[in-house]
Coordinates of C-alpha atoms and ligand atoms in Angstrom, one line a residue:
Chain A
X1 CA -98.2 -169.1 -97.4
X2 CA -99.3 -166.6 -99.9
X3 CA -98.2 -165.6 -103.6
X4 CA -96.5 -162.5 -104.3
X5 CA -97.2 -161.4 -107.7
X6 CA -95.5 -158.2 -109.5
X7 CA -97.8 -156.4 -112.2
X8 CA -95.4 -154.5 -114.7
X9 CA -95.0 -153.2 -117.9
X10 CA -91.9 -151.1 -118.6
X11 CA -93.7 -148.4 -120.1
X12 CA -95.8 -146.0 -118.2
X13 CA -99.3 -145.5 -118.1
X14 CA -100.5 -148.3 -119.9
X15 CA -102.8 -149.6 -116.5
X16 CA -100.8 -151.3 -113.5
X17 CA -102.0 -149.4 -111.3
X18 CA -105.3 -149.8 -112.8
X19 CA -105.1 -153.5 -112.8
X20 CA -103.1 -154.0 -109.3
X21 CA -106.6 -152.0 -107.8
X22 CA -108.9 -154.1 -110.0
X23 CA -107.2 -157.2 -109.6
X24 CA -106.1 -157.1 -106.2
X25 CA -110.3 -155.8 -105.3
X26 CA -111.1 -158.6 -107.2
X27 CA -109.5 -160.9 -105.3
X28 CA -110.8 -159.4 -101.9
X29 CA -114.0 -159.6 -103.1
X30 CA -114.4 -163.0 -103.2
X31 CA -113.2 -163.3 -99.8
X32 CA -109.0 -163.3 -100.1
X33 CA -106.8 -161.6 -98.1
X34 CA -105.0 -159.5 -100.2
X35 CA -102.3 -157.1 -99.8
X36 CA -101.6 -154.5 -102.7
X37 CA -98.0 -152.9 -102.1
X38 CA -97.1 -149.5 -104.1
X39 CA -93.5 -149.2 -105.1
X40 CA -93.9 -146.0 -107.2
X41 CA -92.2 -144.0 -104.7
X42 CA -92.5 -140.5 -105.9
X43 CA -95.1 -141.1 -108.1
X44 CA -98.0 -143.1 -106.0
X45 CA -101.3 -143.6 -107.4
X46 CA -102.3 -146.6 -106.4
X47 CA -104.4 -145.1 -103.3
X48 CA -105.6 -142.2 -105.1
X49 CA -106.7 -145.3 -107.1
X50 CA -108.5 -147.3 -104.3
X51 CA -110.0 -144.2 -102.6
X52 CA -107.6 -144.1 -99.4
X53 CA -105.0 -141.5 -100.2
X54 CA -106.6 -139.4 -96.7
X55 CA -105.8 -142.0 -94.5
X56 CA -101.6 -142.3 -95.2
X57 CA -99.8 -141.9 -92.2
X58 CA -97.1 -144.3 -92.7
X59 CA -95.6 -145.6 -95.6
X60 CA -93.3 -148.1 -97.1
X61 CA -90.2 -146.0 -96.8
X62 CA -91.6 -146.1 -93.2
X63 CA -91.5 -149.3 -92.7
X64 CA -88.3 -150.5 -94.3
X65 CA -86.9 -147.2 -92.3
X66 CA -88.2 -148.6 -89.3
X67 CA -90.5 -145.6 -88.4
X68 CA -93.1 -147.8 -87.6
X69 CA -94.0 -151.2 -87.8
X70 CA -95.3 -152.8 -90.7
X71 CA -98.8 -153.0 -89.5
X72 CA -99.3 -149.8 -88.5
X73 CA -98.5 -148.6 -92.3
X74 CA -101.0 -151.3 -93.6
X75 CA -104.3 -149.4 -94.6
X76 CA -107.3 -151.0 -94.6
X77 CA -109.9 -151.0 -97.5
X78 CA -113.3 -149.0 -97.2
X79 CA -114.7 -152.0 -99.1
X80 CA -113.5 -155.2 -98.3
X81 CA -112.2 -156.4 -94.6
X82 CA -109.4 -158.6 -96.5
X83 CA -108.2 -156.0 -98.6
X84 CA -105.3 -153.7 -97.1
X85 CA -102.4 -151.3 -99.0
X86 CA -99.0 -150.3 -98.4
X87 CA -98.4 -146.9 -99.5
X88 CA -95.7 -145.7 -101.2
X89 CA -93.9 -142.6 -100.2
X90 CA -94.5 -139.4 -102.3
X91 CA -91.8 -137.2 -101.3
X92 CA -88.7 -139.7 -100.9
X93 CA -87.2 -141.2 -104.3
X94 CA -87.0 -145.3 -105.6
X95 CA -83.7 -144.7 -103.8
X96 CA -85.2 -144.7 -100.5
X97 CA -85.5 -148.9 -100.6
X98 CA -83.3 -151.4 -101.6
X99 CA -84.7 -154.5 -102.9
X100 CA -83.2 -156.4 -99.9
X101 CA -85.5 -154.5 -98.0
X102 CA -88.5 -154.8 -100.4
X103 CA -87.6 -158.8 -100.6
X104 CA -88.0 -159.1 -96.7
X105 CA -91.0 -157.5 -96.7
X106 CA -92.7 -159.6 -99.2
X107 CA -91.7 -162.7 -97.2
X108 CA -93.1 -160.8 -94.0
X109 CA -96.5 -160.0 -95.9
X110 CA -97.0 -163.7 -97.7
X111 CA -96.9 -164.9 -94.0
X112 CA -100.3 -163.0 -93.4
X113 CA -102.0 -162.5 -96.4
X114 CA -103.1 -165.4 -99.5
X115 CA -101.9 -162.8 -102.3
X116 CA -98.9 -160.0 -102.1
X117 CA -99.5 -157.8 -105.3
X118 CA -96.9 -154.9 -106.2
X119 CA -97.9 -152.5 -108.6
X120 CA -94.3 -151.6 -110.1
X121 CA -93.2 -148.3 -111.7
X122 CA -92.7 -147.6 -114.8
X123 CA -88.8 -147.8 -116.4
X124 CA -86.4 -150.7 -115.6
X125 CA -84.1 -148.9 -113.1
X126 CA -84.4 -149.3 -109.4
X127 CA -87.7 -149.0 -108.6
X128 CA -88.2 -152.0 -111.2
X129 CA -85.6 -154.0 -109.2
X130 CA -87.1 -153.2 -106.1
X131 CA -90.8 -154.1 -107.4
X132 CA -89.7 -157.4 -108.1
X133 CA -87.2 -158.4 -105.9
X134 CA -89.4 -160.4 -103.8
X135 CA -91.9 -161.4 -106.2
X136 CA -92.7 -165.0 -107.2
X137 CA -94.7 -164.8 -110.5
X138 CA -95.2 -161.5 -112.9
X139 CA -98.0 -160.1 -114.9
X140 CA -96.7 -157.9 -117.8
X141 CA -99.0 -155.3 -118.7
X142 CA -99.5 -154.0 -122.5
X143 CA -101.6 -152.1 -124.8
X144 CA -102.3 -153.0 -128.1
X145 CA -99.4 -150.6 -129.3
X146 CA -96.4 -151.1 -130.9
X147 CA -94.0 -149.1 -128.3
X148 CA -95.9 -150.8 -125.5
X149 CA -95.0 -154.3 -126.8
X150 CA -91.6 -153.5 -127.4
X151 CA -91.3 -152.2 -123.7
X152 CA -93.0 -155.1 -122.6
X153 CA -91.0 -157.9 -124.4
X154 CA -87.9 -155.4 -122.8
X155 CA -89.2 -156.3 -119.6
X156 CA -90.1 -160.1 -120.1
X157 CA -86.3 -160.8 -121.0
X158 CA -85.4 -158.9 -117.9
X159 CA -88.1 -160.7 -115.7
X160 CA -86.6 -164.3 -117.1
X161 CA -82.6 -163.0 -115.9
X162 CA -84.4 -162.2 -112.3
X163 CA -85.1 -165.8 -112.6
X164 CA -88.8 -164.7 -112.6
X165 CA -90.0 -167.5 -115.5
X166 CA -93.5 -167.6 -116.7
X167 CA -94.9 -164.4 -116.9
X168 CA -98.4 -164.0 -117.8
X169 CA -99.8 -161.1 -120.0
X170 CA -102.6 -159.1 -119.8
X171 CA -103.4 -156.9 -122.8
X172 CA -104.9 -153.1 -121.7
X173 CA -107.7 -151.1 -123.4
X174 CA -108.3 -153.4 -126.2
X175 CA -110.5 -151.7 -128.8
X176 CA -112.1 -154.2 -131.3
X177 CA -113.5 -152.4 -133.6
X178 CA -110.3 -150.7 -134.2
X179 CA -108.1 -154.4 -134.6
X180 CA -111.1 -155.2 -137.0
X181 CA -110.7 -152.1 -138.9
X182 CA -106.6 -153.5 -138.9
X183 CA -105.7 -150.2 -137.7
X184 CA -104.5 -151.7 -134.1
X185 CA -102.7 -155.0 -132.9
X186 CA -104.6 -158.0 -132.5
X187 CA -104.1 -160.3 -129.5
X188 CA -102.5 -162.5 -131.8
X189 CA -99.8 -160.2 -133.2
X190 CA -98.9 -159.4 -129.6
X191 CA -98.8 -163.0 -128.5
X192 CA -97.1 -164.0 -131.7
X193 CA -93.9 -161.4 -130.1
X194 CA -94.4 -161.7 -127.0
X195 CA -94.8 -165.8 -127.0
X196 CA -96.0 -165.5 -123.2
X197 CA -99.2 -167.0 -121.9
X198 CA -102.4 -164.7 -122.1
X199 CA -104.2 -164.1 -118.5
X200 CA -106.6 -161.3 -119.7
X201 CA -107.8 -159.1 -122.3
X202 CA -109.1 -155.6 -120.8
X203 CA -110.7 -153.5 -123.3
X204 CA -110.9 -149.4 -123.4
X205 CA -113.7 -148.8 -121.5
X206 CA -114.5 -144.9 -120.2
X207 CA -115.7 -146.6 -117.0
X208 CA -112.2 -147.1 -115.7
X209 CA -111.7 -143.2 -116.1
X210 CA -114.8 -142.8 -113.8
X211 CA -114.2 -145.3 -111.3
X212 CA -110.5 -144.3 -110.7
X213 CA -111.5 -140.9 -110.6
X214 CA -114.0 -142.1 -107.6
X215 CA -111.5 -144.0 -106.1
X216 CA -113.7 -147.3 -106.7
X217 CA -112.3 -149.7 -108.9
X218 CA -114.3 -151.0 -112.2
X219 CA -114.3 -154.6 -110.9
X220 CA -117.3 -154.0 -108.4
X221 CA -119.5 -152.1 -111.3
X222 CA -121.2 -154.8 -112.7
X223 CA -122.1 -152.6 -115.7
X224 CA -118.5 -152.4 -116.7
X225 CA -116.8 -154.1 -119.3
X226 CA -113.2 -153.8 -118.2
X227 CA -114.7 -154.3 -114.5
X228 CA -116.3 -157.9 -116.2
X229 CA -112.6 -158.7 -117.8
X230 CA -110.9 -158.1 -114.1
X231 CA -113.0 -160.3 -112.5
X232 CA -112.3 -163.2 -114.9
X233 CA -108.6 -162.4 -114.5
X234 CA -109.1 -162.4 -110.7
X235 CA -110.5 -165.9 -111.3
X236 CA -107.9 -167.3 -113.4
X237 CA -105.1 -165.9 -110.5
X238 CA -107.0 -168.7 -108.6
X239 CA -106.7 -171.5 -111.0
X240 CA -110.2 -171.0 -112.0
X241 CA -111.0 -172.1 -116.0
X242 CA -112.2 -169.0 -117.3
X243 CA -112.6 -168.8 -121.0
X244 CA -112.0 -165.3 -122.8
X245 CA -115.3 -163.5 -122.6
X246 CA -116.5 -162.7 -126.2
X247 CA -115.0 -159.2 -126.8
X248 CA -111.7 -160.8 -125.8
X249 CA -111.9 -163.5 -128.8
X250 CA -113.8 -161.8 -131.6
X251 CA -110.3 -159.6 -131.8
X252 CA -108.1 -163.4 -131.8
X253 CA -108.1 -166.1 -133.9
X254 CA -111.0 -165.5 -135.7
X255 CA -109.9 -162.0 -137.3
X256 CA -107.3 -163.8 -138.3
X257 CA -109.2 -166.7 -140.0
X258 CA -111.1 -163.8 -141.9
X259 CA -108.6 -161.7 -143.1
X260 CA -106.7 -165.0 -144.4
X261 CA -109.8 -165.8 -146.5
X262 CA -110.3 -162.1 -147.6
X263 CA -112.9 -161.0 -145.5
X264 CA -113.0 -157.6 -143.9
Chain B
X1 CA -76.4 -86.5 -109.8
X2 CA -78.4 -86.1 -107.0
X3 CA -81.2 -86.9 -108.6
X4 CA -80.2 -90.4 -109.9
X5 CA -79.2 -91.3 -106.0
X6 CA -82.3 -89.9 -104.3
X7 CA -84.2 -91.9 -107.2
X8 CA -82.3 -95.1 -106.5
X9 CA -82.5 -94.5 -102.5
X10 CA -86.3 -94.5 -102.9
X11 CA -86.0 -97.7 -104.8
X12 CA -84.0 -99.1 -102.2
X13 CA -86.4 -98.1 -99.1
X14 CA -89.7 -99.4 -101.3
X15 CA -87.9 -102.8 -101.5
X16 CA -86.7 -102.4 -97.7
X17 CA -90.4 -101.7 -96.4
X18 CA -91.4 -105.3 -98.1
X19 CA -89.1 -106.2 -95.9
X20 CA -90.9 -104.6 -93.1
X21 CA -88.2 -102.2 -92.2
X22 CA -91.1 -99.6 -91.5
X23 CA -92.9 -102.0 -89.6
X24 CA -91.7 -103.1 -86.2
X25 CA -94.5 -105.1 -85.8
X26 CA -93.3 -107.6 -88.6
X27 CA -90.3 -110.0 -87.0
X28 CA -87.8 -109.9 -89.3
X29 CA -86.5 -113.2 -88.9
X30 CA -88.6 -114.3 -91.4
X31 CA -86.9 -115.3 -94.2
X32 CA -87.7 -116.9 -97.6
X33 CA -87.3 -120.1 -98.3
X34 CA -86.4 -121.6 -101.7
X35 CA -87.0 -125.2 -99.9
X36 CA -87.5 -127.7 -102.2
X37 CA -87.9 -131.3 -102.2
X38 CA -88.6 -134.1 -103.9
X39 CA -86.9 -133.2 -108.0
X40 CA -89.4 -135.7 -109.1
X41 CA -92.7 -134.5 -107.4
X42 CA -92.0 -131.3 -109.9
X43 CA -93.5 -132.7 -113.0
X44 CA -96.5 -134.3 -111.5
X45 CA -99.8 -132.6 -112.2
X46 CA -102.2 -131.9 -108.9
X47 CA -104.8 -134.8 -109.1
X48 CA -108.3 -133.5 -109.1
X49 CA -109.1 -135.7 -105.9
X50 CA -111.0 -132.5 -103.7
X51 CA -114.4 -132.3 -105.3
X52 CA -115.5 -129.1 -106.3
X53 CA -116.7 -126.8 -103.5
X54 CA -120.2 -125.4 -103.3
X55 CA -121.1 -122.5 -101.4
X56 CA -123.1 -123.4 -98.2
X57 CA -124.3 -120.0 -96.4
X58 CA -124.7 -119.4 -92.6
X59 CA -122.0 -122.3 -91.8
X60 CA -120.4 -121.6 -89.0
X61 CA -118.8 -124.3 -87.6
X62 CA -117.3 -127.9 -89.3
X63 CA -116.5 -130.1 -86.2
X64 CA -114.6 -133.0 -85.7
X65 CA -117.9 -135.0 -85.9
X66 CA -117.2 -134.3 -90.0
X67 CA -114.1 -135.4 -90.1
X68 CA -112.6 -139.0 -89.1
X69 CA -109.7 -140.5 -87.3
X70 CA -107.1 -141.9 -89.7
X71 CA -105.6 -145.2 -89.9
X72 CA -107.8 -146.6 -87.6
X73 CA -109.8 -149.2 -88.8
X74 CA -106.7 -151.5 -88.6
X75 CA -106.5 -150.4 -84.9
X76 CA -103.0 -149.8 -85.3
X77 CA -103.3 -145.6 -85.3
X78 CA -105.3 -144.1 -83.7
X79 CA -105.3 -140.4 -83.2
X80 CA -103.1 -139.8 -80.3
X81 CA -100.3 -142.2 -81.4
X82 CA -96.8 -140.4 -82.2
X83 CA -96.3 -138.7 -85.4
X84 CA -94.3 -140.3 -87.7
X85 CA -91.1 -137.9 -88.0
X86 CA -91.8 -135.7 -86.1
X87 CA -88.8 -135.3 -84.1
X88 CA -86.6 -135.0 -87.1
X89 CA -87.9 -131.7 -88.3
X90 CA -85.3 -129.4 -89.6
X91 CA -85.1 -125.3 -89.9
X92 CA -83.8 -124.4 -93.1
X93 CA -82.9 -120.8 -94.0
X94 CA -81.5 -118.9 -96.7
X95 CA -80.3 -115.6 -96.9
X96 CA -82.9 -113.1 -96.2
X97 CA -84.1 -112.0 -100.0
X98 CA -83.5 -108.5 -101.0
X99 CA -80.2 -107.5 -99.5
X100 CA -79.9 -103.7 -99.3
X101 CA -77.4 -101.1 -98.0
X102 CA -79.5 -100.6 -94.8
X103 CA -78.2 -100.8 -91.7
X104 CA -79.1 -104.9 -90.7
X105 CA -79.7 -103.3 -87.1
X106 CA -82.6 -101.2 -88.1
X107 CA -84.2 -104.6 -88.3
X108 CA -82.5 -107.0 -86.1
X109 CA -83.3 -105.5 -83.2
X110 CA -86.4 -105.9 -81.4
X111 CA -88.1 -103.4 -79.0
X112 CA -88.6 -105.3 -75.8
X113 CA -92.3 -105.2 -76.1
X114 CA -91.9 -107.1 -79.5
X115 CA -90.9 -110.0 -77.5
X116 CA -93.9 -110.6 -75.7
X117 CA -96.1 -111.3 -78.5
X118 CA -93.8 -111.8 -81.5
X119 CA -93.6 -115.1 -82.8
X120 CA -90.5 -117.0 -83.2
X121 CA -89.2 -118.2 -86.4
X122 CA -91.4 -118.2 -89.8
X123 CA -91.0 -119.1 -93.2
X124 CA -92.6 -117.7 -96.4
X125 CA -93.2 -119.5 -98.9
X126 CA -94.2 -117.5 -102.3
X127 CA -95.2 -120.5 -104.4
X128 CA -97.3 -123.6 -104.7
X129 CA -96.5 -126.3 -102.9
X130 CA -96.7 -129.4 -105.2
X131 CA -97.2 -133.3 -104.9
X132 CA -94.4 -134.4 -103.5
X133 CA -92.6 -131.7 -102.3
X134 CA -92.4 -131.6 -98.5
X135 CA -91.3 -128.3 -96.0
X136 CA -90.3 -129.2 -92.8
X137 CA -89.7 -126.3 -90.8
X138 CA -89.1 -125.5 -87.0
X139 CA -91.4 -122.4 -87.0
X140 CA -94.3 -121.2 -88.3
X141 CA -94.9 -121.9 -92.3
X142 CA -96.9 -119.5 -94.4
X143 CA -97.5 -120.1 -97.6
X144 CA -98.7 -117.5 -100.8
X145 CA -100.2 -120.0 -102.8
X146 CA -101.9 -123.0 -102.7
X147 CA -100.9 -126.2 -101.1
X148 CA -101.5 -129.1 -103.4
X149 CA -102.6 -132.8 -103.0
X150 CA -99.7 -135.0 -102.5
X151 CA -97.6 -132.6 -100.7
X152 CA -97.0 -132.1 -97.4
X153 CA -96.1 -129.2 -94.8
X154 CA -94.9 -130.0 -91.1
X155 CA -94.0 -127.2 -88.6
X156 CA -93.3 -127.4 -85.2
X157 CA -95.5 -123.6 -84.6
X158 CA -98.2 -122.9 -86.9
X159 CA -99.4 -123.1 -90.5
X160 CA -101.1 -120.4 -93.0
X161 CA -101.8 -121.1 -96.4
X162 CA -102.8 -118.3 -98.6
X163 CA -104.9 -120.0 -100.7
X164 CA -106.0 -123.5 -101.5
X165 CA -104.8 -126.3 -98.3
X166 CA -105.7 -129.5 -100.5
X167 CA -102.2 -131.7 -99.1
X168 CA -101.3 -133.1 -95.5
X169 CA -100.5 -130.9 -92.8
X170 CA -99.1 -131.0 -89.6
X171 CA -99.1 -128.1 -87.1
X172 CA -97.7 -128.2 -83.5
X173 CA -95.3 -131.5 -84.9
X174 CA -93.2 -131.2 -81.8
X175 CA -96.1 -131.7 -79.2
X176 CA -97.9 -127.8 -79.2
X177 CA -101.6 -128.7 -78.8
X178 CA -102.0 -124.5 -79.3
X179 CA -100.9 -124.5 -82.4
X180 CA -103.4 -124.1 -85.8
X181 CA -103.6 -124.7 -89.6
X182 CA -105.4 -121.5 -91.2
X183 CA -106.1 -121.4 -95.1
X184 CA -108.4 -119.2 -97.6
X185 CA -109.9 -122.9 -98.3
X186 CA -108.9 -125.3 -95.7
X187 CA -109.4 -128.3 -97.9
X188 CA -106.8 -130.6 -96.5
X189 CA -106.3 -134.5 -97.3
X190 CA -105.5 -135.1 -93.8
X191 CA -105.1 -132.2 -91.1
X192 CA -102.7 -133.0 -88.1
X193 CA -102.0 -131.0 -85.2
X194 CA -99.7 -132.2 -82.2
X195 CA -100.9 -136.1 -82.2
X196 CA -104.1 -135.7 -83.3
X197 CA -105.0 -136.4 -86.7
X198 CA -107.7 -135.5 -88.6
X199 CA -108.8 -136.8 -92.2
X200 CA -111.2 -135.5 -95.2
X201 CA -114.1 -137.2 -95.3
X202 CA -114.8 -139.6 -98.5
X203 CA -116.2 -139.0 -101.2
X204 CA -117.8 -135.4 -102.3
X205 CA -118.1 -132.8 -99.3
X206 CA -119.0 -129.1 -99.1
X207 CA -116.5 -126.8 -98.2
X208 CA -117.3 -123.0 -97.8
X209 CA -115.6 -120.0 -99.5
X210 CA -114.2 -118.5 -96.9
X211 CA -111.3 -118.5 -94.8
X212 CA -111.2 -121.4 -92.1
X213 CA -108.9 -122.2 -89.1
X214 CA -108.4 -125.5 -87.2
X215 CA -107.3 -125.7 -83.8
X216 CA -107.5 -128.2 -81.0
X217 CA -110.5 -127.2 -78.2
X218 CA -111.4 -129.6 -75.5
X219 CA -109.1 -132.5 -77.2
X220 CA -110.7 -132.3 -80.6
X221 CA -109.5 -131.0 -83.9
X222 CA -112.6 -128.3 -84.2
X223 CA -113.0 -126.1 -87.5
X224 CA -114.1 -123.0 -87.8
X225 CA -114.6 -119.7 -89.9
X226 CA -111.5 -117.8 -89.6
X227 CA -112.8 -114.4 -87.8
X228 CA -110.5 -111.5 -88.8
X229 CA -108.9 -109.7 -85.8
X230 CA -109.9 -112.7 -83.0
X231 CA -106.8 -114.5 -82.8
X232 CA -104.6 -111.8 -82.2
X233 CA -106.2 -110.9 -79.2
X234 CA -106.5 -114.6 -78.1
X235 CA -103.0 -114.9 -78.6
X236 CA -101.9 -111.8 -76.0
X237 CA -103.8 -113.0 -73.4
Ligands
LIG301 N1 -109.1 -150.3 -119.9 C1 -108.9 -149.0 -119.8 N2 -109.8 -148.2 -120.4 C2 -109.7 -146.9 -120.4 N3 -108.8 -146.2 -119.7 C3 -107.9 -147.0 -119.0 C4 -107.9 -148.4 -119.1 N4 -106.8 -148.8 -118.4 C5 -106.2 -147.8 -117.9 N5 -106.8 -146.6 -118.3 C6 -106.4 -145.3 -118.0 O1 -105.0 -145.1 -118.4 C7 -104.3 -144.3 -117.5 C8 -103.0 -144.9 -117.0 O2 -103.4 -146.1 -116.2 P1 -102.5 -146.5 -115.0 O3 -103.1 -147.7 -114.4 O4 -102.2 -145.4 -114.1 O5 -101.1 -146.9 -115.7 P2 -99.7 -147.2 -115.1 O6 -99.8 -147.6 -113.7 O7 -99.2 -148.3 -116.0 O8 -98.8 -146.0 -115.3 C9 -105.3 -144.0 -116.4 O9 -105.7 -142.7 -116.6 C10 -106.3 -145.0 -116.5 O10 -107.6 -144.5 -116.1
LIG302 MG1 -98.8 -146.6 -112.0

């Protein structure tokens, strides 16, 4: 029996889709079966992202329609033999599922597949409650911006009333030099709203603009430092003890510690 | 007095002979669609996911042998599986634009001989198709204007795009292996005709400058330059 795990944020374009493809690669790569799910109807990315957007035939609306069967709309990564998407529809609306339907589906795809990952639109309407209406765990997305965190704490408090406890974070194109200048949120004033647990720390890195324009996601480029903070993420979805590579801590604690004592 | 009317009569007949009043030839069925769907799919911006083209001289031909089946790898689709929809396809029609005095028959009625070659219903389409909007029409489609990533166009006869093909088509959606998808750049995501289904290759690919056309010959989805005059006399006999 898999996991199904819903990565959202509340506000838009601050990198689900970017870290369902990295994530979700990541996984695959070390030899998971993954399934990544797109519930941005309308508005899909997510195989633009991975580099399959020419092979849709069937989608999700598809499937829950009952067009086609659910295999047939499962596309199967260039890359990896265990990694497989479920498009979204473009031209139908977040109206075209229910959750209902999206909750059956996810208990259909855990059957086959070790994770279930949805990559969630933006907002907290209905293609919010569809994303996560058969999800088990939640990532919450954020950048180090003020709006972003208030979305995001929006969106934890609405997670928690869906009886979806626990979500992890993952903070989005981090910029150190920046938080060390003061002139962005540190991981600490984020966690110290937010008061979730911390499963990543992804900093701003032109490589994910390249990659995604590719349609090959930064967590196979070796020479990437986002790619290098997906991978760890990946890990710790697995239970793996991964401490926060160096970039991710020299923007914690210790900027803290300095700025206390009058450094800067 | 006269004046004005014979000035206003002349504006009348320019407008009428867009409408191909002059031109038996035309079929006047056509009619103009303001077909939209998809409220959402308006704001989104055409993702830059066709590489830029380069010129490539002397190319005459771009077979299937370029192009790959979709959906297959699963071995759940394969080309020649049913098309998903495709019996649910819908004629939509508006009011022909441009409504003059003129007597309707001048137009409505067909010479005889006009049946023989004349097609059946089209649309045009004087816009660009965006992501996310779809046109579903039991005809032919022609488009002035480009046809965008994202978007999609399925007719049950065939499809011309004035301009740029970058979305998913799908000509011949009711079963007619003689239908084809021609386009000024015939760069489509994923090119469908009857039940087969053809994709774009990944990653960068040349495409040429001129005018191509896609038709199925001897069970394959073939390519080819669009030669100017050929397929109307293809089509007679
Ligand atoms: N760590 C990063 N560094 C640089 N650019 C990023 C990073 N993460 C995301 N982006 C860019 O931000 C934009 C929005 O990301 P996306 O994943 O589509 O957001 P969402 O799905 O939340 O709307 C994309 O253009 C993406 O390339
Ligand atoms: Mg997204």
């Amino acid at each position: 029996m898999g996991e199904v795990i819903v990565i959202t944020s509340g506000k838009g374009g601050v990198g689900k889709t970017t870290t369902t493809a990295n994530i979700g690669t990541g996984l695959a790569a070390s030899g998971l079966k993954v399934v990544l799910v797109d519930t941005d109807i309308g508005l899909r990315n997510l195989d633009v992202v991975l580099g399959l957007e020419n092979r849709i035939v069937y989608d999700i609306v598809d499937v829950t329609h009952g067009n086609c069967r659910l295999k047939q709309a499962l596309i199967k990564d260039k890359r990896f033999e265990g990694l497989h998407l479920l498009p979204a529809a473009q031209t139908k609306d977040k109206t075209s599922v229910t959750p209902d339907q999206i909750r059956e589906l996810c208990a259909q795809l855990k059957k086959e597949f070790d994770y279930v990952i949805i990559d969630c639109p933006a907002g907290i309407e209905q293609g919010f409650k569809n994303a996560i209406a058969g999800a088990e765990k939640a990532i919450v997305v954020t950048t180090p911006e003020v709006s972003a965190v208030r979305d995001a704490d929006r969106i934890i408090g609405l997670l928690e009333a869906a009886e979806l406890h626990n979500p992890k974070l993952i903070v989005n194109r981090l910029r150190p030099l920046m938080v060390k200048r003061g002139d962005m949120m540190s991981i600490d004033d984020i966690i110290d709203i937010l008061a979730i647990d911390l499963l990543g720390v992804v900093p701003e890195d032109e490589m994910i603009v390249i990659t995604t324009n590719k349609g090959e996601p930064a967590v196979l480029d070796n020479n990437s430092r986002a790619g290098q903070a997906y991978r760890n993420v990946a890990r710790r979805i697995t239970g793996e003890d991964v401490p926060l590579m160096d970039l991710e801590a020299e923007t914690g604690l210790m900027y803290k510690l300095k700025k206390l004592i009058g450094f800067k | 007095m006269k004046k004005t009317k014979s000035s206003k009569g002349k504006k009348l007949f320019f407008k009428n002979e867009t409408n191909g009043v002059n031109d038996p030839d035309i079929n006047t069925d056509s009619v103009d669609t303001e077909q939209e769907k998809g409220k959402e799919g308006e704001t989104v911006k055409a993702r830059e996911t066709v590489p830029a083209q380069e010129i490539k001289k002397g190319r005459q031909k771009r077979k299937k042998a370029d192009r790959e089946p979709a959906q297959d790898e699963s071995g759940e689709f394969l080309p020649g599986t049913a098309i998903p929809e495709a019996d649910e396809i819908i004629a939509e029609e508006n009011e022909p634009a441009g409504q003059t005095k003129t007597d309707s028959r001048v137009i409505k009625n067909r010479g005889p001989w006009q049946e023989a070659f004349a097609d059946d219903n089209t649309i045009l389409i004087q816009r660009t198709v965006r992501s996310g909007q779809s046109v579903r029409f039991d005809g032919n489609v022609v488009v002035m204007g480009d046809v965008n990533p994202g978007s999609e166009i399925v007719a049950s006869g065939n499809i011309v795009v004035m301009g740029a093909l970058r979305g998913v088509v799908h000509a011949g959606a009711l079963g007619n292996e003689n239908a084809t998808v021609a386009a000024f750049k015939l760069q489509p995501m994923q090119l469908r005709i009857a039940n087969h289904i053809t994709r774009a290759p990944d990653g960068d690919y040349l495409t040429p400058e001129y005018p191509e056309i896609a038709r199925i010959k001897d069970g394959v989805v073939v390519i080819e330059v669009y030669q100017m005059g050929q397929d109307r006399q293809t089509k007679i006999g």
